[in-house]
mmCIF file of C-alpha atoms in Angstrom:
data_model
loop_
_atom_site.group_PDB
_atom_site.id
_atom_site.type_symbol
_atom_site.label_atom_id
_atom_site.label_comp_id
_atom_site.label_asym_id
_atom_site.label_seq_id
_atom_site.Cartn_x
_atom_site.Cartn_y
_atom_site.Cartn_z
ATOM 1 C CA MET K 30 23.412 12.443 8.703
ATOM 2 C CA GLY K 31 22.265 9.009 9.849
ATOM 3 C CA LYS K 32 19.062 7.211 9.016
ATOM 4 C CA ALA K 33 16.158 6.644 11.400
ATOM 5 C CA LEU K 34 16.617 2.850 11.503
ATOM 6 C CA GLU K 35 20.377 2.771 11.080
ATOM 7 C CA GLY K 36 21.772 -0.250 12.919
ATOM 8 C CA VAL K 37 18.551 -2.252 12.683
ATOM 9 C CA LYS K 38 18.985 -5.554 10.846
ATOM 10 C CA VAL K 39 16.019 -7.186 9.146
ATOM 11 C CA LEU K 40 15.858 -10.705 7.745
ATOM 12 C CA ASP K 41 13.286 -10.454 4.965
ATOM 13 C CA MET K 42 11.646 -13.791 4.153
ATOM 14 C CA THR K 43 8.770 -12.150 2.302
ATOM 15 C CA HIS K 44 7.647 -12.503 -1.280
ATOM 16 C CA VAL K 45 5.159 -11.069 -3.791
ATOM 17 C CA GLN K 46 3.718 -7.736 -2.505
ATOM 18 C CA SER K 47 2.400 -7.461 1.050
ATOM 19 C CA GLY K 48 5.643 -8.371 2.803
ATOM 20 C CA PRO K 49 8.106 -6.743 0.386
ATOM 21 C CA SER K 50 6.158 -3.467 0.505
ATOM 22 C CA SER K 51 6.666 -3.473 4.282
ATOM 23 C CA THR K 52 10.360 -4.344 4.290
ATOM 24 C CA GLN K 53 11.074 -1.835 1.501
ATOM 25 C CA LEU K 54 9.764 0.927 3.765
ATOM 26 C CA LEU K 55 12.017 -0.342 6.559
ATOM 27 C CA ALA K 56 14.957 -0.261 4.136
ATOM 28 C CA TRP K 57 14.087 3.280 3.073
ATOM 29 C CA LEU K 58 14.075 4.285 6.739
ATOM 30 C CA GLY K 59 17.641 3.002 7.016
ATOM 31 C CA ALA K 60 17.365 -0.616 8.158
ATOM 32 C CA ASP K 61 19.749 -3.173 6.678
ATOM 33 C CA VAL K 62 17.223 -5.455 4.992
ATOM 34 C CA ILE K 63 18.583 -8.838 3.894
ATOM 35 C CA LYS K 64 16.188 -10.552 1.519
ATOM 36 C CA LEU K 65 16.360 -14.325 1.834
ATOM 37 C CA GLU K 66 15.429 -16.095 -1.424
ATOM 38 C CA THR K 67 15.316 -19.581 -2.891
ATOM 39 C CA PRO K 68 18.450 -20.491 -4.884
ATOM 40 C CA GLY K 69 17.969 -20.400 -8.640
ATOM 41 C CA ARG K 70 14.545 -18.752 -8.622
ATOM 42 C CA GLY K 71 14.241 -16.241 -5.825
ATOM 43 C CA ASP K 72 11.105 -14.260 -5.120
ATOM 44 C CA ILE K 73 8.511 -15.511 -7.615
ATOM 45 C CA THR K 74 7.816 -11.965 -8.754
ATOM 46 C CA ARG K 75 11.302 -11.730 -10.307
ATOM 47 C CA GLY K 76 9.807 -13.688 -13.176
ATOM 48 C CA GLN K 77 6.159 -12.593 -13.061
ATOM 49 C CA LEU K 78 4.651 -10.049 -15.476
ATOM 50 C CA ARG K 79 7.982 -9.542 -17.227
ATOM 51 C CA ASP K 80 8.201 -6.809 -19.828
ATOM 52 C CA LEU K 81 11.771 -7.770 -20.767
ATOM 53 C CA PRO K 82 12.974 -11.385 -21.193
ATOM 54 C CA ASP K 83 15.338 -12.803 -18.567
ATOM 55 C CA VAL K 84 15.362 -9.583 -16.545
ATOM 56 C CA ASP K 85 13.836 -9.012 -13.114
ATOM 57 C CA SER K 86 10.291 -7.777 -13.608
ATOM 58 C CA LEU K 87 9.012 -4.359 -12.591
ATOM 59 C CA TYR K 88 6.772 -6.229 -10.165
ATOM 60 C CA PHE K 89 9.919 -7.227 -8.281
ATOM 61 C CA THR K 90 12.075 -4.137 -8.770
ATOM 62 C CA MET K 91 9.386 -1.726 -7.522
ATOM 63 C CA LEU K 92 8.989 -3.607 -4.221
ATOM 64 C CA ASN K 93 12.563 -4.444 -3.314
ATOM 65 C CA CYS K 94 14.679 -1.320 -3.554
ATOM 66 C CA ASN K 95 17.442 -0.631 -1.005
ATOM 67 C CA LYS K 96 17.716 -4.301 0.041
ATOM 68 C CA ARG K 97 20.454 -6.914 -0.077
ATOM 69 C CA SER K 98 19.768 -10.421 -1.431
ATOM 70 C CA ILE K 99 21.041 -13.801 -0.326
ATOM 71 C CA THR K 100 19.944 -17.251 -1.457
ATOM 72 C CA LEU K 101 19.444 -20.131 0.928
ATOM 73 C CA ASN K 102 18.007 -23.640 0.693
ATOM 74 C CA MET K 103 16.023 -23.891 3.911
ATOM 75 C CA LYS K 104 15.511 -27.642 3.442
ATOM 76 C CA ALA K 105 19.234 -28.455 3.606
ATOM 77 C CA PRO K 106 20.886 -28.973 7.017
ATOM 78 C CA GLU K 107 23.627 -26.503 6.047
ATOM 79 C CA GLY K 108 20.918 -24.032 5.065
ATOM 80 C CA LYS K 109 19.295 -24.337 8.467
ATOM 81 C CA GLU K 110 22.673 -23.741 10.075
ATOM 82 C CA VAL K 111 23.122 -20.510 8.117
ATOM 83 C CA PHE K 112 19.545 -19.478 8.889
ATOM 84 C CA GLU K 113 20.014 -19.949 12.622
ATOM 85 C CA LYS K 114 23.152 -17.834 12.568
ATOM 86 C CA LEU K 115 21.282 -15.126 10.733
ATOM 87 C CA VAL K 116 18.388 -15.220 13.192
ATOM 88 C CA GLY K 117 20.855 -14.777 16.023
ATOM 89 C CA GLU K 118 22.250 -11.630 14.383
ATOM 90 C CA VAL K 119 19.141 -9.748 13.269
ATOM 91 C CA ASP K 120 16.640 -7.551 15.076
ATOM 92 C CA VAL K 121 13.574 -8.355 12.988
ATOM 93 C CA LEU K 122 12.430 -11.352 10.951
ATOM 94 C CA VAL K 123 9.559 -10.705 8.528
ATOM 95 C CA GLU K 124 7.585 -13.347 6.621
ATOM 96 C CA ASN K 125 4.329 -13.607 4.707
ATOM 97 C CA PHE K 126 4.183 -17.311 3.907
ATOM 98 C CA GLY K 127 0.932 -19.224 4.025
ATOM 99 C CA PRO K 128 -0.256 -20.541 7.397
ATOM 100 C CA GLY K 129 2.205 -22.962 8.996
ATOM 101 C CA VAL K 130 5.025 -22.756 6.427
ATOM 102 C CA VAL K 131 7.725 -21.420 8.755
ATOM 103 C CA GLU K 132 6.655 -23.939 11.398
ATOM 104 C CA ARG K 133 7.102 -26.736 8.853
ATOM 105 C CA PHE K 134 10.650 -25.516 8.272
ATOM 106 C CA GLY K 135 11.112 -26.342 11.960
ATOM 107 C CA TYR K 136 10.975 -22.815 13.339
ATOM 108 C CA PRO K 137 7.910 -22.025 15.428
ATOM 109 C CA TRP K 138 7.985 -18.787 17.418
ATOM 110 C CA GLU K 139 9.245 -20.602 20.518
ATOM 111 C CA LYS K 140 12.295 -21.908 18.631
ATOM 112 C CA LEU K 141 13.046 -18.491 17.150
ATOM 113 C CA GLN K 142 12.820 -16.970 20.626
ATOM 114 C CA GLU K 143 15.409 -19.479 21.869
ATOM 115 C CA LEU K 144 17.745 -18.516 19.045
ATOM 116 C CA ASN K 145 17.331 -14.798 19.719
ATOM 117 C CA PRO K 146 15.322 -13.565 22.740
ATOM 118 C CA LYS K 147 15.462 -9.994 21.348
ATOM 119 C CA LEU K 148 14.010 -10.996 17.969
ATOM 120 C CA ILE K 149 10.892 -9.297 16.672
ATOM 121 C CA TYR K 150 9.143 -11.903 14.549
ATOM 122 C CA ALA K 151 6.681 -10.182 12.232
ATOM 123 C CA SER K 152 4.157 -11.929 10.008
ATOM 124 C CA ILE K 153 1.466 -11.026 7.525
ATOM 125 C CA LYS K 154 -1.355 -13.536 7.231
ATOM 126 C CA GLY K 155 -4.614 -13.444 5.346
ATOM 127 C CA PHE K 156 -6.767 -13.774 8.436
ATOM 128 C CA GLY K 157 -6.566 -13.899 12.195
ATOM 129 C CA PRO K 158 -7.183 -17.039 14.284
ATOM 130 C CA GLY K 159 -10.561 -18.682 13.920
ATOM 131 C CA ARG K 160 -12.756 -19.824 11.079
ATOM 132 C CA TYR K 161 -10.703 -18.251 8.291
ATOM 133 C CA ALA K 162 -7.221 -18.847 9.727
ATOM 134 C CA ASP K 163 -6.111 -21.495 7.218
ATOM 135 C CA PHE K 164 -7.586 -19.813 4.141
ATOM 136 C CA LYS K 165 -5.287 -18.410 1.483
ATOM 137 C CA ALA K 166 -5.623 -14.690 0.846
ATOM 138 C CA TYR K 167 -4.778 -12.473 -2.092
ATOM 139 C CA GLU K 168 -5.267 -8.748 -2.632
ATOM 140 C CA VAL K 169 -8.835 -8.831 -3.868
ATOM 141 C CA ILE K 170 -9.865 -11.599 -1.459
ATOM 142 C CA ALA K 171 -8.811 -9.297 1.374
ATOM 143 C CA GLN K 172 -10.806 -6.471 -0.215
ATOM 144 C CA ALA K 173 -13.797 -8.787 -0.537
ATOM 145 C CA MET K 174 -13.705 -9.941 3.079
ATOM 146 C CA GLY K 175 -12.643 -6.640 4.635
ATOM 147 C CA GLY K 176 -15.639 -4.539 3.621
ATOM 148 C CA SER K 177 -14.153 -2.740 0.632
ATOM 149 C CA MET K 178 -15.797 -4.455 -2.334
ATOM 150 C CA SER K 179 -19.337 -4.446 -0.988
ATOM 151 C CA THR K 180 -19.157 -0.668 -0.604
ATOM 152 C CA THR K 181 -17.307 0.146 -3.849
ATOM 153 C CA GLY K 182 -19.069 0.742 -7.156
ATOM 154 C CA PHE K 183 -22.426 2.087 -8.236
ATOM 155 C CA GLU K 184 -25.763 1.101 -6.772
ATOM 156 C CA ASP K 185 -26.932 -0.803 -9.842
ATOM 157 C CA GLY K 186 -23.606 -2.524 -10.499
ATOM 158 C CA PRO K 187 -21.563 -5.384 -9.047
ATOM 159 C CA PRO K 188 -19.126 -5.015 -6.152
ATOM 160 C CA LEU K 189 -15.794 -3.671 -7.369
ATOM 161 C CA ALA K 190 -12.147 -3.967 -6.371
ATOM 162 C CA THR K 191 -10.231 -0.749 -5.881
ATOM 163 C CA GLY K 192 -7.085 -0.103 -7.895
ATOM 164 C CA ALA K 193 -5.287 0.814 -4.679
ATOM 165 C CA GLN K 194 -3.608 -2.275 -3.262
ATOM 166 C CA ILE K 195 -5.147 -1.887 0.175
ATOM 167 C CA GLY K 196 -4.978 -5.632 0.852
ATOM 168 C CA ASP K 197 -1.289 -6.118 0.082
ATOM 169 C CA SER K 198 0.560 -2.805 0.396
ATOM 170 C CA GLY K 199 -2.053 -1.540 2.849
ATOM 171 C CA THR K 200 -1.274 -4.456 5.140
ATOM 172 C CA GLY K 201 2.441 -3.887 4.624
ATOM 173 C CA ILE K 202 2.148 -0.349 5.945
ATOM 174 C CA HIS K 203 0.230 -1.606 8.976
ATOM 175 C CA LEU K 204 3.026 -4.115 9.628
ATOM 176 C CA VAL K 205 5.647 -1.351 9.522
ATOM 177 C CA ALA K 206 3.770 0.460 12.292
ATOM 178 C CA ALA K 207 3.646 -2.729 14.375
ATOM 179 C CA ILE K 208 7.349 -3.465 13.863
ATOM 180 C CA LEU K 209 8.367 0.069 14.830
ATOM 181 C CA ALA K 210 6.206 -0.146 17.947
ATOM 182 C CA ALA K 211 7.832 -3.462 18.895
ATOM 183 C CA LEU K 212 11.308 -2.024 18.337
ATOM 184 C CA TYR K 213 10.456 0.910 20.579
ATOM 185 C CA GLN K 214 9.015 -1.319 23.294
ATOM 186 C CA ARG K 215 12.174 -3.436 23.167
ATOM 187 C CA THR K 216 14.212 -0.404 24.220
ATOM 188 C CA ASN K 217 12.379 -0.604 27.554
ATOM 189 C CA THR K 218 11.938 -4.356 27.999
ATOM 190 C CA GLY K 219 14.984 -5.749 26.214
ATOM 191 C CA ARG K 220 12.745 -8.484 24.797
ATOM 192 C CA GLY K 221 11.505 -9.247 21.331
ATOM 193 C CA GLN K 222 7.934 -10.213 20.571
ATOM 194 C CA ARG K 223 5.575 -11.752 18.039
ATOM 195 C CA VAL K 224 3.968 -9.250 15.652
ATOM 196 C CA GLN K 225 1.128 -10.212 13.302
ATOM 197 C CA VAL K 226 -1.153 -8.321 10.949
ATOM 198 C CA ALA K 227 -4.010 -9.969 9.044
ATOM 199 C CA MET K 228 -4.900 -8.650 5.599
ATOM 200 C CA GLN K 229 -8.613 -8.786 6.397
ATOM 201 C CA ASP K 230 -8.023 -6.680 9.513
ATOM 202 C CA ALA K 231 -5.964 -4.099 7.637
ATOM 203 C CA VAL K 232 -8.596 -3.658 4.922
ATOM 204 C CA LEU K 233 -11.335 -3.353 7.523
ATOM 205 C CA ASN K 234 -9.297 -0.730 9.363
ATOM 206 C CA LEU K 235 -9.197 1.274 6.134
ATOM 207 C CA CYS K 236 -12.958 0.782 5.700
ATOM 208 C CA ARG K 237 -13.939 1.816 9.210
ATOM 209 C CA VAL K 238 -16.213 4.653 8.013
ATOM 210 C CA LYS K 239 -18.415 2.041 6.354
ATOM 211 C CA LEU K 240 -18.838 0.287 9.711
ATOM 212 C CA ARG K 241 -19.693 3.697 11.117
ATOM 213 C CA ASP K 242 -22.424 4.037 8.505
ATOM 214 C CA GLN K 243 -23.666 0.483 9.064
ATOM 215 C CA GLN K 244 -24.544 1.475 12.613
ATOM 216 C CA ARG K 245 -25.999 4.829 11.558
ATOM 217 C CA LEU K 246 -28.439 2.969 9.304
ATOM 218 C CA ALA K 247 -30.329 1.867 12.410
ATOM 219 C CA HIS K 248 -31.535 5.461 12.732
ATOM 220 C CA GLY K 249 -32.626 5.997 9.139
ATOM 221 C CA PRO K 250 -31.312 6.621 5.605
ATOM 222 C CA LEU K 251 -27.854 8.101 5.080
ATOM 223 C CA GLY K 252 -28.571 11.584 3.777
ATOM 224 C CA GLU K 253 -25.095 12.228 2.375
ATOM 225 C CA TYR K 254 -25.393 9.157 0.111
ATOM 226 C CA PRO K 255 -27.036 9.666 -3.309
ATOM 227 C CA ASN K 256 -28.964 6.379 -3.086
ATOM 228 C CA GLU K 257 -32.751 6.539 -3.223
ATOM 229 C CA GLN K 258 -33.340 3.249 -1.412
ATOM 230 C CA PHE K 259 -31.649 1.899 1.722
ATOM 231 C CA GLY K 260 -31.818 -1.638 3.051
ATOM 232 C CA ASN K 261 -30.135 -3.019 6.138
ATOM 233 C CA GLU K 262 -26.543 -2.714 4.881
ATOM 234 C CA VAL K 263 -24.342 0.111 3.610
ATOM 235 C CA PRO K 264 -24.914 0.424 -0.144
ATOM 236 C CA ARG K 265 -22.503 1.113 -2.963
ATOM 237 C CA SER K 266 -22.675 4.851 -3.548
ATOM 238 C CA GLY K 267 -20.625 5.539 -6.661
ATOM 239 C CA ASN K 268 -18.303 8.498 -6.293
ATOM 240 C CA ALA K 269 -20.088 10.088 -3.352
ATOM 241 C CA SER K 270 -17.688 11.191 -0.640
ATOM 242 C CA GLY K 271 -19.774 9.561 2.082
ATOM 243 C CA GLY K 272 -18.482 12.215 4.471
ATOM 244 C CA GLY K 273 -19.670 15.465 5.937
ATOM 245 C CA GLN K 274 -18.916 17.435 2.767
ATOM 246 C CA PRO K 275 -20.541 16.089 -0.429
ATOM 247 C CA GLY K 276 -18.370 15.407 -3.463
ATOM 248 C CA TRP K 277 -18.619 13.922 -6.946
ATOM 249 C CA ALA K 278 -16.532 13.365 -10.073
ATOM 250 C CA VAL K 279 -17.765 15.606 -12.903
ATOM 251 C CA ARG K 280 -16.855 15.453 -16.586
ATOM 252 C CA CYS K 281 -14.441 17.871 -18.220
ATOM 253 C CA ALA K 282 -13.327 18.645 -21.777
ATOM 254 C CA PRO K 283 -12.377 17.066 -24.113
ATOM 255 C CA GLY K 284 -14.287 14.077 -22.725
ATOM 256 C CA GLY K 285 -11.650 11.343 -22.480
ATOM 257 C CA PRO K 286 -11.869 8.434 -20.015
ATOM 258 C CA ASN K 287 -9.993 10.362 -17.305
ATOM 259 C CA ASP K 288 -11.199 13.863 -18.149
ATOM 260 C CA TYR K 289 -12.929 14.286 -14.807
ATOM 261 C CA ILE K 290 -12.382 16.348 -11.697
ATOM 262 C CA TYR K 291 -13.580 15.561 -8.199
ATOM 263 C CA VAL K 292 -15.299 18.539 -6.581
ATOM 264 C CA ILE K 293 -16.286 19.014 -2.933
ATOM 265 C CA ILE K 294 -19.124 21.392 -2.071
ATOM 266 C CA GLN K 295 -18.404 23.080 1.230
ATOM 267 C CA PRO K 296 -20.921 25.554 2.671
ATOM 268 C CA VAL K 297 -18.427 28.392 2.260
ATOM 269 C CA GLY K 298 -17.701 27.328 -1.312
ATOM 270 C CA TRP K 299 -21.278 27.341 -2.604
ATOM 271 C CA LYS K 300 -21.414 31.086 -3.416
ATOM 272 C CA PRO K 301 -18.166 31.181 -5.458
ATOM 273 C CA LEU K 302 -19.233 27.954 -7.183
ATOM 274 C CA THR K 303 -22.523 29.491 -8.294
ATOM 275 C CA GLU K 304 -20.634 32.470 -9.689
ATOM 276 C CA LEU K 305 -18.162 30.284 -11.574
ATOM 277 C CA ILE K 306 -20.891 28.188 -13.198
ATOM 278 C CA GLY K 307 -22.833 31.315 -14.203
ATOM 279 C CA LYS K 308 -25.750 30.863 -11.801
ATOM 280 C CA PRO K 309 -25.069 33.382 -8.999
ATOM 281 C CA GLU K 310 -28.782 33.579 -8.151
ATOM 282 C CA LEU K 311 -28.554 30.078 -6.569
ATOM 283 C CA ALA K 312 -26.387 31.463 -3.758
ATOM 284 C CA GLU K 313 -29.397 33.228 -2.226
ATOM 285 C CA ASP K 314 -32.196 31.008 -3.533
ATOM 286 C CA PRO K 315 -33.865 29.352 -0.495
ATOM 287 C CA ALA K 316 -34.166 26.143 -2.520
ATOM 288 C CA TRP K 317 -30.363 25.974 -2.916
ATOM 289 C CA ALA K 318 -28.684 28.260 -0.396
ATOM 290 C CA THR K 319 -28.034 25.881 2.530
ATOM 291 C CA PRO K 320 -26.374 22.475 2.843
ATOM 292 C CA GLU K 321 -29.588 21.041 4.275
ATOM 293 C CA VAL K 322 -31.730 21.918 1.253
ATOM 294 C CA ARG K 323 -29.012 20.859 -1.199
ATOM 295 C CA LEU K 324 -28.646 17.456 0.421
ATOM 296 C CA SER K 325 -31.805 16.048 -1.177
ATOM 297 C CA LYS K 326 -30.749 17.133 -4.690
ATOM 298 C CA LEU K 327 -27.015 16.711 -4.806
ATOM 299 C CA ASP K 328 -27.354 14.974 -8.163
ATOM 300 C CA LYS K 329 -28.895 18.151 -9.603
ATOM 301 C CA ALA K 330 -26.250 20.334 -7.938
ATOM 302 C CA PHE K 331 -23.378 18.368 -9.483
ATOM 303 C CA ALA K 332 -25.207 18.244 -12.821
ATOM 304 C CA LEU K 333 -25.219 22.056 -12.828
ATOM 305 C CA ILE K 334 -21.513 22.106 -12.008
ATOM 306 C CA GLU K 335 -20.860 19.560 -14.762
ATOM 307 C CA GLU K 336 -22.569 21.759 -17.350
ATOM 308 C CA TRP K 337 -19.783 24.232 -16.651
ATOM 309 C CA THR K 338 -16.837 21.837 -16.240
ATOM 310 C CA GLU K 339 -17.600 20.106 -19.540
ATOM 311 C CA LYS K 340 -16.567 23.329 -21.289
ATOM 312 C CA HIS K 341 -13.086 23.348 -19.703
ATOM 313 C CA THR K 342 -10.197 20.929 -19.239
ATOM 314 C CA LYS K 343 -9.689 19.422 -15.798
ATOM 315 C CA TRP K 344 -6.529 21.500 -15.389
ATOM 316 C CA GLU K 345 -8.400 24.714 -16.180
ATOM 317 C CA VAL K 346 -11.156 23.761 -13.757
ATOM 318 C CA MET K 347 -8.582 22.925 -11.076
ATOM 319 C CA ASP K 348 -7.006 26.384 -11.383
ATOM 320 C CA LYS K 349 -10.356 28.187 -11.339
ATOM 321 C CA LEU K 350 -11.658 26.271 -8.329
ATOM 322 C CA ASN K 351 -8.439 26.551 -6.340
ATOM 323 C CA ALA K 352 -8.416 30.306 -6.939
ATOM 324 C CA HIS K 353 -11.570 30.343 -4.780
ATOM 325 C CA ASN K 354 -10.264 27.758 -2.283
ATOM 326 C CA ILE K 355 -12.798 25.178 -3.462
ATOM 327 C CA PRO K 356 -11.518 21.620 -2.774
ATOM 328 C CA CYS K 357 -11.038 19.626 -5.965
ATOM 329 C CA GLY K 358 -8.754 17.121 -7.586
ATOM 330 C CA PRO K 359 -8.402 16.156 -11.233
ATOM 331 C CA ILE K 360 -8.561 12.434 -11.916
ATOM 332 C CA LEU K 361 -4.966 11.659 -12.888
ATOM 333 C CA SER K 362 -4.200 8.725 -15.142
ATOM 334 C CA THR K 363 -1.178 6.538 -14.477
ATOM 335 C CA LYS K 364 0.492 8.142 -17.523
ATOM 336 C CA GLU K 365 -0.079 11.614 -16.118
ATOM 337 C CA ILE K 366 1.268 10.584 -12.718
ATOM 338 C CA ILE K 367 4.425 8.937 -14.039
ATOM 339 C CA GLU K 368 5.148 12.015 -16.209
ATOM 340 C CA ASP K 369 4.212 14.642 -13.583
ATOM 341 C CA ALA K 370 7.126 17.068 -13.125
ATOM 342 C CA THR K 371 5.963 18.127 -9.660
ATOM 343 C CA LEU K 372 5.831 14.525 -8.411
ATOM 344 C CA ALA K 373 9.328 13.960 -9.815
ATOM 345 C CA GLU K 374 10.646 17.057 -8.035
ATOM 346 C CA LEU K 375 9.098 15.905 -4.775
ATOM 347 C CA GLY K 376 10.547 12.414 -5.100
ATOM 348 C CA THR K 377 7.067 10.910 -5.146
ATOM 349 C CA VAL K 378 8.022 9.225 -8.425
ATOM 350 C CA VAL K 379 11.715 8.468 -8.900
ATOM 351 C CA GLU K 380 13.923 7.032 -11.619
ATOM 352 C CA VAL K 381 16.286 4.207 -10.675
ATOM 353 C CA ASP K 382 19.214 2.733 -12.615
ATOM 354 C CA HIS K 383 19.309 -1.057 -12.895
ATOM 355 C CA PRO K 384 22.300 -3.043 -14.206
ATOM 356 C CA GLU K 385 20.163 -5.327 -16.388
ATOM 357 C CA ARG K 386 17.047 -3.385 -17.370
ATOM 358 C CA GLY K 387 18.471 0.143 -17.520
ATOM 359 C CA THR K 388 16.327 2.797 -15.839
ATOM 360 C CA PHE K 389 12.839 2.369 -14.492
ATOM 361 C CA LYS K 390 10.448 4.571 -12.564
ATOM 362 C CA THR K 391 9.023 3.654 -9.208
ATOM 363 C CA VAL K 392 7.319 5.232 -6.217
ATOM 364 C CA GLY K 393 9.536 7.157 -3.846
ATOM 365 C CA ASN K 394 9.496 6.973 -0.092
ATOM 366 C CA PRO K 395 6.182 8.421 1.180
ATOM 367 C CA LEU K 396 7.492 8.781 4.753
ATOM 368 C CA LYS K 397 9.306 12.120 4.971
ATOM 369 C CA LEU K 398 11.683 12.575 7.925
ATOM 370 C CA SER K 399 13.765 15.743 8.107
ATOM 371 C CA ASP K 400 16.747 13.946 9.665
ATOM 372 C CA SER K 401 16.505 10.725 7.640
ATOM 373 C CA VAL K 402 16.633 11.635 3.981
ATOM 374 C CA VAL K 403 16.005 8.686 1.665
ATOM 375 C CA GLU K 404 17.795 7.902 -1.571
ATOM 376 C CA VAL K 405 15.968 5.159 -3.445
ATOM 377 C CA GLN K 406 18.552 2.614 -4.577
ATOM 378 C CA ARG K 407 18.178 -0.238 -7.023
ATOM 379 C CA PRO K 408 16.910 -3.658 -5.913
ATOM 380 C CA PRO K 409 19.447 -6.489 -5.594
ATOM 381 C CA LEU K 410 20.134 -9.166 -8.166
ATOM 382 C CA LEU K 411 19.369 -12.686 -6.982
ATOM 383 C CA GLY K 412 21.975 -13.755 -4.411
ATOM 384 C CA GLU K 413 24.065 -10.667 -5.092
ATOM 385 C CA HIS K 414 25.128 -10.345 -1.459
ATOM 386 C CA ASN K 415 25.751 -13.987 -0.544
ATOM 387 C CA ASP K 416 29.464 -13.564 0.001
ATOM 388 C CA GLU K 417 29.062 -10.223 1.766
ATOM 389 C CA VAL K 418 26.373 -11.322 4.249
ATOM 390 C CA LEU K 419 27.592 -14.847 4.913
ATOM 391 C CA GLY K 420 31.199 -13.685 5.047
ATOM 392 C CA ALA K 421 30.199 -11.374 7.912
ATOM 393 C CA LEU K 422 28.831 -14.463 9.688
ATOM 394 C CA GLY K 423 32.284 -16.069 9.525
ATOM 395 C CA TYR K 424 32.017 -18.215 6.400
ATOM 396 C CA SER K 425 35.296 -18.408 4.495
ATOM 397 C CA THR K 426 35.638 -18.080 0.739
ATOM 398 C CA GLU K 427 36.310 -21.800 0.518
ATOM 399 C CA ARG K 428 33.253 -22.699 2.590
ATOM 400 C CA LEU K 429 31.061 -20.386 0.517
ATOM 401 C CA ALA K 430 32.251 -22.138 -2.621
ATOM 402 C CA GLU K 431 31.321 -25.496 -1.089
ATOM 403 C CA LEU K 432 27.860 -24.256 -0.123
ATOM 404 C CA ARG K 433 27.358 -22.889 -3.623
ATOM 405 C CA THR K 434 28.401 -26.174 -5.225
ATOM 406 C CA ALA K 435 26.048 -28.088 -2.903
ATOM 407 C CA GLY K 436 23.132 -25.850 -3.879
ATOM 408 C CA VAL K 437 22.739 -24.484 -0.359
ATOM 409 C CA ILE K 438 23.161 -20.896 -1.551
#
């Protein structure tokens, strides 16, 4: 059975996380992703945060599975020649360099269009055009300027970054959607196009409910938030769900740093909850029986629930609550996730063999297509596919040897 993107060729000029997370998804969907790297060093993350000396880091391996790697010196005339041949052969070019870098190589969008009118040229930048356009962006900068940090944390604490990489990998996922849309449109128009996603925009898209609440503030306090005071901006509200159904993380036994479970109180779930916590009388008590009366004392409601959960492990609580169809989720540590048998069976966490580091675990493909089953394959060694890729472009063994000696590849 074929893959969804079989036949699509991608020239991957990305590095670090935002771009590689995007092109890895394209590779998992079946595209032939050729990662273009600097000779001798490659993607900087090959050497960053190493846990083993002289071996590609987990930072790199977990973002570059199912790709091929070539090396190319883009400053050399011979390198530009190879690059232009590649551009003429591929369907998509993806880059996440700083503003103006590709243009300084001599390849603005207009030049790339001349080389390949069907090319989809996709970029991740920190910001869109305007005041911030030339600013550098990193994960937490995008979180800071996209609305995430100001709304994350507790009311009396500082703004916080989320552990989810919504700036980098979140933007990468947005770029995948844009690339797929451009590929589909090309089937009708026959033309390529410019595709861009800004990290600030992607984070803001993921924080849209906070913009919703910013506008709701004009009509009074936000009742579903636990905050006592409201100013003219959406506050940090701890672990409150901020949605139509209130939720909170409550402590469980034996009291470790991740011995918590997140519980949602739905109207239909209040009666079974009161029975589980040993206070069935609250189901009919006018001071507790309806969502409206509970809204002003959610802290007390979750405190009552916590008195019960503290006597049980999060797994025991999960089973008891799910038996009554009460939404909940234990807070899982990274250790628990990487060792979770169910996630391994589902392919959510997979083990990959690597020729230099042995086996390592990584995330599996989150996009499940019934007719495009994904097998996560190891990432490439630096320049591993030089001869294979450039040979397909017509370069002879002798010419490849010359380019290698000259430091072009």
